[in-house]
Amino acid sequence: IEVPHGRLYYEVHGQGRTLVLLHGMWSNNGVWRRVVPELAKNNEVILLDHMGHGESDRMRVPYSLATYASDLGHLLDSLKKDPVILVGFSLGASVAQEAYFQNPSRVTALVLIATPPPYKFHWMIGISFVSLLEKLGITTLKKQTIKALGRRYSKGTDKTFIEKSLNELDAYDDDE
């Protein structure tokens, strides 16, 4: 579907009350594949790829929760879906909350999984510093994210899962 920020890919499965499943950053709707058959037995399940992810276009404006939520609103308008249950994982949980704040009457429930914390001041300084280093050609945000994720998840986590995640992340362009 064409939305103000590009072409948004989506799928609809099943019938019943409407669940919208929102994936996390550097992912796509495929993360929900294993649960869709069960959920679609009694529900209409809408999967989508956020802009810049999966089959959707890259965003035509700077990425933000507001634009992701706005695009979701346009999709729901197009499909004439109100109210819905928003199920979000990580970035998707943040998008679900933003969509609720933009239009609470269209959401009957929020299911939030691994919701990121609000950005704290020191994190914003860190991202700004890495952005400066990126402009100077010293490093990229992607490289620093890969390092940080590798450190954070290396203890007590299945190494093959970590490697798969880091390899998928490495496949993205630095601009993305």
PDB file of C-alpha atoms in Angstrom:
ATOM      1  CA  ILE A   1       0.000   0.000   0.000  1.00  0.00           C
ATOM      2  CA  GLU A   2       1.213   3.533  -0.712  1.00  0.00           C
ATOM      3  CA  VAL A   3       1.449   5.649   2.458  1.00  0.00           C
ATOM      4  CA  PRO A   4       2.901   9.168   2.788  1.00  0.00           C
ATOM      5  CA  HIS A   5       6.385   7.810   3.513  1.00  0.00           C
ATOM      6  CA  GLY A   6       6.583   5.169   0.734  1.00  0.00           C
ATOM      7  CA  ARG A   7       5.212   1.732  -0.068  1.00  0.00           C
ATOM      8  CA  LEU A   8       4.345  -0.316   3.020  1.00  0.00           C
ATOM      9  CA  TYR A   9       4.271  -4.113   2.716  1.00  0.00           C
ATOM     10  CA  TYR A  10       1.607  -6.000   4.684  1.00  0.00           C
ATOM     11  CA  GLU A  11      -0.205  -9.347   4.814  1.00  0.00           C
ATOM     12  CA  VAL A  12      -3.556 -10.382   6.295  1.00  0.00           C
ATOM     13  CA  HIS A  13      -4.236 -13.874   7.691  1.00  0.00           C
ATOM     14  CA  GLY A  14      -7.372 -15.356   9.273  1.00  0.00           C
ATOM     15  CA  GLN A  15     -10.631 -13.813  10.476  1.00  0.00           C
ATOM     16  CA  GLY A  16     -11.952 -12.445  13.742  1.00  0.00           C
ATOM     17  CA  ARG A  17     -10.767  -9.657  15.997  1.00  0.00           C
ATOM     18  CA  THR A  18      -7.820  -7.822  14.476  1.00  0.00           C
ATOM     19  CA  LEU A  19      -4.302  -8.271  15.810  1.00  0.00           C
ATOM     20  CA  VAL A  20      -1.516  -6.184  14.261  1.00  0.00           C
ATOM     21  CA  LEU A  21       1.934  -7.716  14.833  1.00  0.00           C
ATOM     22  CA  LEU A  22       4.792  -5.191  14.782  1.00  0.00           C
ATOM     23  CA  HIS A  23       8.369  -6.468  14.494  1.00  0.00           C
ATOM     24  CA  GLY A  24      11.572  -5.052  15.970  1.00  0.00           C
ATOM     25  CA  MET A  25      14.391  -3.040  14.432  1.00  0.00           C
ATOM     26  CA  TRP A  26      16.576  -4.699  11.760  1.00  0.00           C
ATOM     27  CA  SER A  27      13.927  -7.373  11.329  1.00  0.00           C
ATOM     28  CA  ASN A  28      10.748  -7.981   9.324  1.00  0.00           C
ATOM     29  CA  ASN A  29       7.333  -9.582   9.647  1.00  0.00           C
ATOM     30  CA  GLY A  30       8.926 -13.032   9.328  1.00  0.00           C
ATOM     31  CA  VAL A  31       9.712 -13.031  13.052  1.00  0.00           C
ATOM     32  CA  TRP A  32       6.021 -13.787  13.641  1.00  0.00           C
ATOM     33  CA  ARG A  33       5.727 -16.707  11.158  1.00  0.00           C
ATOM     34  CA  ARG A  34       5.714 -19.447  13.788  1.00  0.00           C
ATOM     35  CA  VAL A  35       2.808 -17.933  15.754  1.00  0.00           C
ATOM     36  CA  VAL A  36       0.633 -16.729  12.863  1.00  0.00           C
ATOM     37  CA  PRO A  37      -1.050 -20.097  12.113  1.00  0.00           C
ATOM     38  CA  GLU A  38      -2.242 -20.441  15.717  1.00  0.00           C
ATOM     39  CA  LEU A  39      -3.273 -16.791  16.067  1.00  0.00           C
ATOM     40  CA  ALA A  40      -5.077 -16.818  12.702  1.00  0.00           C
ATOM     41  CA  LYS A  41      -7.392 -19.652  13.825  1.00  0.00           C
ATOM     42  CA  ASN A  42      -9.550 -17.153  15.754  1.00  0.00           C
ATOM     43  CA  ASN A  43      -8.208 -13.749  14.749  1.00  0.00           C
ATOM     44  CA  GLU A  44      -7.463 -11.642  11.747  1.00  0.00           C
ATOM     45  CA  VAL A  45      -3.690 -11.161  11.888  1.00  0.00           C
ATOM     46  CA  ILE A  46      -2.069  -8.252  10.077  1.00  0.00           C
ATOM     47  CA  LEU A  47       1.674  -8.419   9.539  1.00  0.00           C
ATOM     48  CA  LEU A  48       3.650  -5.529   8.126  1.00  0.00           C
ATOM     49  CA  ASP A  49       7.221  -4.540   7.443  1.00  0.00           C
ATOM     50  CA  HIS A  50       8.068  -1.136   8.914  1.00  0.00           C
ATOM     51  CA  MET A  51       9.576   1.316   6.431  1.00  0.00           C
ATOM     52  CA  GLY A  52      13.224   0.500   5.809  1.00  0.00           C
ATOM     53  CA  HIS A  53      12.617  -3.158   6.729  1.00  0.00           C
ATOM     54  CA  GLY A  54      11.744  -6.278   4.751  1.00  0.00           C
ATOM     55  CA  GLU A  55       9.651  -5.648   1.651  1.00  0.00           C
ATOM     56  CA  SER A  56       8.704  -2.042   2.504  1.00  0.00           C
ATOM     57  CA  ASP A  57      10.402   0.985   0.960  1.00  0.00           C
ATOM     58  CA  ARG A  58      13.047   3.013   2.656  1.00  0.00           C
ATOM     59  CA  MET A  59      11.590   6.002   4.433  1.00  0.00           C
ATOM     60  CA  ARG A  60      11.432   9.246   2.413  1.00  0.00           C
ATOM     61  CA  VAL A  61      11.844  11.327   5.580  1.00  0.00           C
ATOM     62  CA  PRO A  62      13.971  10.800   8.706  1.00  0.00           C
ATOM     63  CA  TYR A  63      12.925   7.705  10.640  1.00  0.00           C
ATOM     64  CA  SER A  64      10.912   8.335  13.787  1.00  0.00           C
ATOM     65  CA  LEU A  65       8.335   6.592  15.918  1.00  0.00           C
ATOM     66  CA  ALA A  66       5.808   9.217  14.830  1.00  0.00           C
ATOM     67  CA  THR A  67       6.269   8.395  11.140  1.00  0.00           C
ATOM     68  CA  TYR A  68       6.153   4.629  11.746  1.00  0.00           C
ATOM     69  CA  ALA A  69       2.930   5.058  13.746  1.00  0.00           C
ATOM     70  CA  SER A  70       1.477   7.417  11.147  1.00  0.00           C
ATOM     71  CA  ASP A  71       2.120   4.858   8.406  1.00  0.00           C
ATOM     72  CA  LEU A  72       0.439   2.197  10.534  1.00  0.00           C
ATOM     73  CA  GLY A  73      -2.558   4.533  10.899  1.00  0.00           C
ATOM     74  CA  HIS A  74      -2.754   4.950   7.123  1.00  0.00           C
ATOM     75  CA  LEU A  75      -2.677   1.175   6.678  1.00  0.00           C
ATOM     76  CA  LEU A  76      -5.495   0.697   9.197  1.00  0.00           C
ATOM     77  CA  ASP A  77      -7.507   3.468   7.476  1.00  0.00           C
ATOM     78  CA  SER A  78      -7.018   1.791   4.111  1.00  0.00           C
ATOM     79  CA  LEU A  79      -8.108  -1.594   5.470  1.00  0.00           C
ATOM     80  CA  LYS A  80     -10.947   0.040   7.455  1.00  0.00           C
ATOM     81  CA  LYS A  81      -9.746  -1.584  10.673  1.00  0.00           C
ATOM     82  CA  ASP A  82     -10.811  -0.071  13.984  1.00  0.00           C
ATOM     83  CA  PRO A  83     -10.289  -0.856  16.779  1.00  0.00           C
ATOM     84  CA  VAL A  84      -7.320  -3.248  16.805  1.00  0.00           C
ATOM     85  CA  ILE A  85      -5.006  -4.985  19.236  1.00  0.00           C
ATOM     86  CA  LEU A  86      -1.402  -3.911  18.666  1.00  0.00           C
ATOM     87  CA  VAL A  87       1.263  -6.488  19.485  1.00  0.00           C
ATOM     88  CA  GLY A  88       4.775  -5.078  19.332  1.00  0.00           C
ATOM     89  CA  PHE A  89       8.234  -6.469  19.898  1.00  0.00           C
ATOM     90  CA  SER A  90      11.116  -4.065  20.698  1.00  0.00           C
ATOM     91  CA  LEU A  91      10.849  -1.237  18.129  1.00  0.00           C
ATOM     92  CA  GLY A  92       7.368  -2.560  17.328  1.00  0.00           C
ATOM     93  CA  ALA A  93       6.379  -2.066  20.991  1.00  0.00           C
ATOM     94  CA  SER A  94       7.483   1.555  20.784  1.00  0.00           C
ATOM     95  CA  VAL A  95       5.565   2.023  17.523  1.00  0.00           C
ATOM     96  CA  ALA A  96       2.476   0.461  19.138  1.00  0.00           C
ATOM     97  CA  GLN A  97       2.660   2.925  22.027  1.00  0.00           C
ATOM     98  CA  GLU A  98       3.130   5.866  19.658  1.00  0.00           C
ATOM     99  CA  ALA A  99       0.177   4.695  17.543  1.00  0.00           C
ATOM    100  CA  TYR A 100      -1.924   4.558  20.720  1.00  0.00           C
ATOM    101  CA  PHE A 101      -0.867   8.093  21.692  1.00  0.00           C
ATOM    102  CA  GLN A 102      -1.695   9.350  18.178  1.00  0.00           C
ATOM    103  CA  ASN A 103      -5.167   7.794  18.163  1.00  0.00           C
ATOM    104  CA  PRO A 104      -6.212   5.925  21.335  1.00  0.00           C
ATOM    105  CA  SER A 105      -9.736   5.220  20.073  1.00  0.00           C
ATOM    106  CA  ARG A 106      -8.458   2.821  17.422  1.00  0.00           C
ATOM    107  CA  VAL A 107      -6.584   0.578  19.894  1.00  0.00           C
ATOM    108  CA  THR A 108      -8.390  -1.833  22.232  1.00  0.00           C
ATOM    109  CA  ALA A 109      -5.231  -3.316  23.755  1.00  0.00           C
ATOM    110  CA  LEU A 110      -1.458  -3.132  23.644  1.00  0.00           C
ATOM    111  CA  VAL A 111       0.736  -6.207  23.996  1.00  0.00           C
ATOM    112  CA  LEU A 112       4.293  -4.962  24.521  1.00  0.00           C
ATOM    113  CA  ILE A 113       7.229  -7.375  24.341  1.00  0.00           C
ATOM    114  CA  ALA A 114      10.831  -6.355  25.153  1.00  0.00           C
ATOM    115  CA  THR A 115       9.903  -2.680  25.072  1.00  0.00           C
ATOM    116  CA  PRO A 116      12.987  -0.469  24.845  1.00  0.00           C
ATOM    117  CA  PRO A 117      13.452   1.974  27.709  1.00  0.00           C
ATOM    118  CA  PRO A 118      13.073   5.684  26.970  1.00  0.00           C
ATOM    119  CA  TYR A 119      16.283   7.171  25.656  1.00  0.00           C
ATOM    120  CA  LYS A 120      18.320   8.517  28.508  1.00  0.00           C
ATOM    121  CA  PHE A 121      20.546  11.546  28.235  1.00  0.00           C
ATOM    122  CA  HIS A 122      23.830   9.593  28.273  1.00  0.00           C
ATOM    123  CA  TRP A 123      22.586   7.328  25.470  1.00  0.00           C
ATOM    124  CA  MET A 124      21.701  10.395  23.405  1.00  0.00           C
ATOM    125  CA  ILE A 125      25.209  11.761  23.985  1.00  0.00           C
ATOM    126  CA  GLY A 126      26.676   8.408  22.904  1.00  0.00           C
ATOM    127  CA  ILE A 127      24.616   8.330  19.710  1.00  0.00           C
ATOM    128  CA  SER A 128      25.565  11.956  18.978  1.00  0.00           C
ATOM    129  CA  PHE A 129      29.239  11.135  19.524  1.00  0.00           C
ATOM    130  CA  VAL A 130      29.102   8.131  17.201  1.00  0.00           C
ATOM    131  CA  SER A 131      27.266  10.279  14.613  1.00  0.00           C
ATOM    132  CA  LEU A 132      30.151  12.781  14.777  1.00  0.00           C
ATOM    133  CA  LEU A 133      32.709   9.974  14.364  1.00  0.00           C
ATOM    134  CA  GLU A 134      30.646   8.711  11.429  1.00  0.00           C
ATOM    135  CA  LYS A 135      30.781  12.122   9.732  1.00  0.00           C
ATOM    136  CA  LEU A 136      34.556  12.144  10.224  1.00  0.00           C
ATOM    137  CA  GLY A 137      34.784   8.707   8.576  1.00  0.00           C
ATOM    138  CA  ILE A 138      36.170   7.016  11.719  1.00  0.00           C
ATOM    139  CA  THR A 139      33.366   4.536  12.372  1.00  0.00           C
ATOM    140  CA  THR A 140      29.672   3.953  11.694  1.00  0.00           C
ATOM    141  CA  LEU A 141      26.669   3.609  13.951  1.00  0.00           C
ATOM    142  CA  LYS A 142      26.157   0.117  12.542  1.00  0.00           C
ATOM    143  CA  LYS A 143      29.668  -1.002  13.539  1.00  0.00           C
ATOM    144  CA  GLN A 144      29.247   0.417  17.028  1.00  0.00           C
ATOM    145  CA  THR A 145      25.808  -1.223  17.367  1.00  0.00           C
ATOM    146  CA  ILE A 146      27.257  -4.587  16.340  1.00  0.00           C
ATOM    147  CA  LYS A 147      30.013  -4.208  18.954  1.00  0.00           C
ATOM    148  CA  ALA A 148      27.537  -3.199  21.654  1.00  0.00           C
ATOM    149  CA  LEU A 149      25.138  -6.046  20.862  1.00  0.00           C
ATOM    150  CA  GLY A 150      28.009  -8.523  20.781  1.00  0.00           C
ATOM    151  CA  ARG A 151      29.142  -7.402  24.252  1.00  0.00           C
ATOM    152  CA  ARG A 152      25.646  -7.250  25.702  1.00  0.00           C
ATOM    153  CA  TYR A 153      24.422 -10.619  24.505  1.00  0.00           C
ATOM    154  CA  SER A 154      27.624 -12.635  24.590  1.00  0.00           C
ATOM    155  CA  LYS A 155      27.221 -13.860  28.175  1.00  0.00           C
ATOM    156  CA  GLY A 156      24.837 -16.746  28.677  1.00  0.00           C
ATOM    157  CA  THR A 157      23.272 -16.620  25.208  1.00  0.00           C
ATOM    158  CA  ASP A 158      23.424 -19.220  22.447  1.00  0.00           C
ATOM    159  CA  LYS A 159      26.428 -18.238  20.302  1.00  0.00           C
ATOM    160  CA  THR A 160      24.761 -19.319  17.030  1.00  0.00           C
ATOM    161  CA  PHE A 161      21.832 -17.009  17.772  1.00  0.00           C
ATOM    162  CA  ILE A 162      24.239 -14.117  18.392  1.00  0.00           C
ATOM    163  CA  GLU A 163      26.187 -14.822  15.190  1.00  0.00           C
ATOM    164  CA  LYS A 164      22.988 -15.058  13.123  1.00  0.00           C
ATOM    165  CA  SER A 165      21.689 -11.772  14.561  1.00  0.00           C
ATOM    166  CA  LEU A 166      24.973  -9.950  14.024  1.00  0.00           C
ATOM    167  CA  ASN A 167      25.277 -11.273  10.457  1.00  0.00           C
ATOM    168  CA  GLU A 168      21.742 -10.085   9.665  1.00  0.00           C
ATOM    169  CA  LEU A 169      22.547  -6.677  11.117  1.00  0.00           C
ATOM    170  CA  ASP A 170      25.787  -6.528   9.130  1.00  0.00           C
ATOM    171  CA  ALA A 171      23.801  -6.985   5.891  1.00  0.00           C
ATOM    172  CA  TYR A 172      22.197  -3.524   6.274  1.00  0.00           C
ATOM    173  CA  ASP A 173      23.740  -0.469   4.648  1.00  0.00           C
ATOM    174  CA  ASP A 174      25.287   2.019   7.059  1.00  0.00           C
ATOM    175  CA  ASP A 175      22.706   4.647   6.035  1.00  0.00           C
ATOM    176  CA  GLU A 176      19.875   2.303   7.017  1.00  0.00           C
TER     177      GLU A 176
END
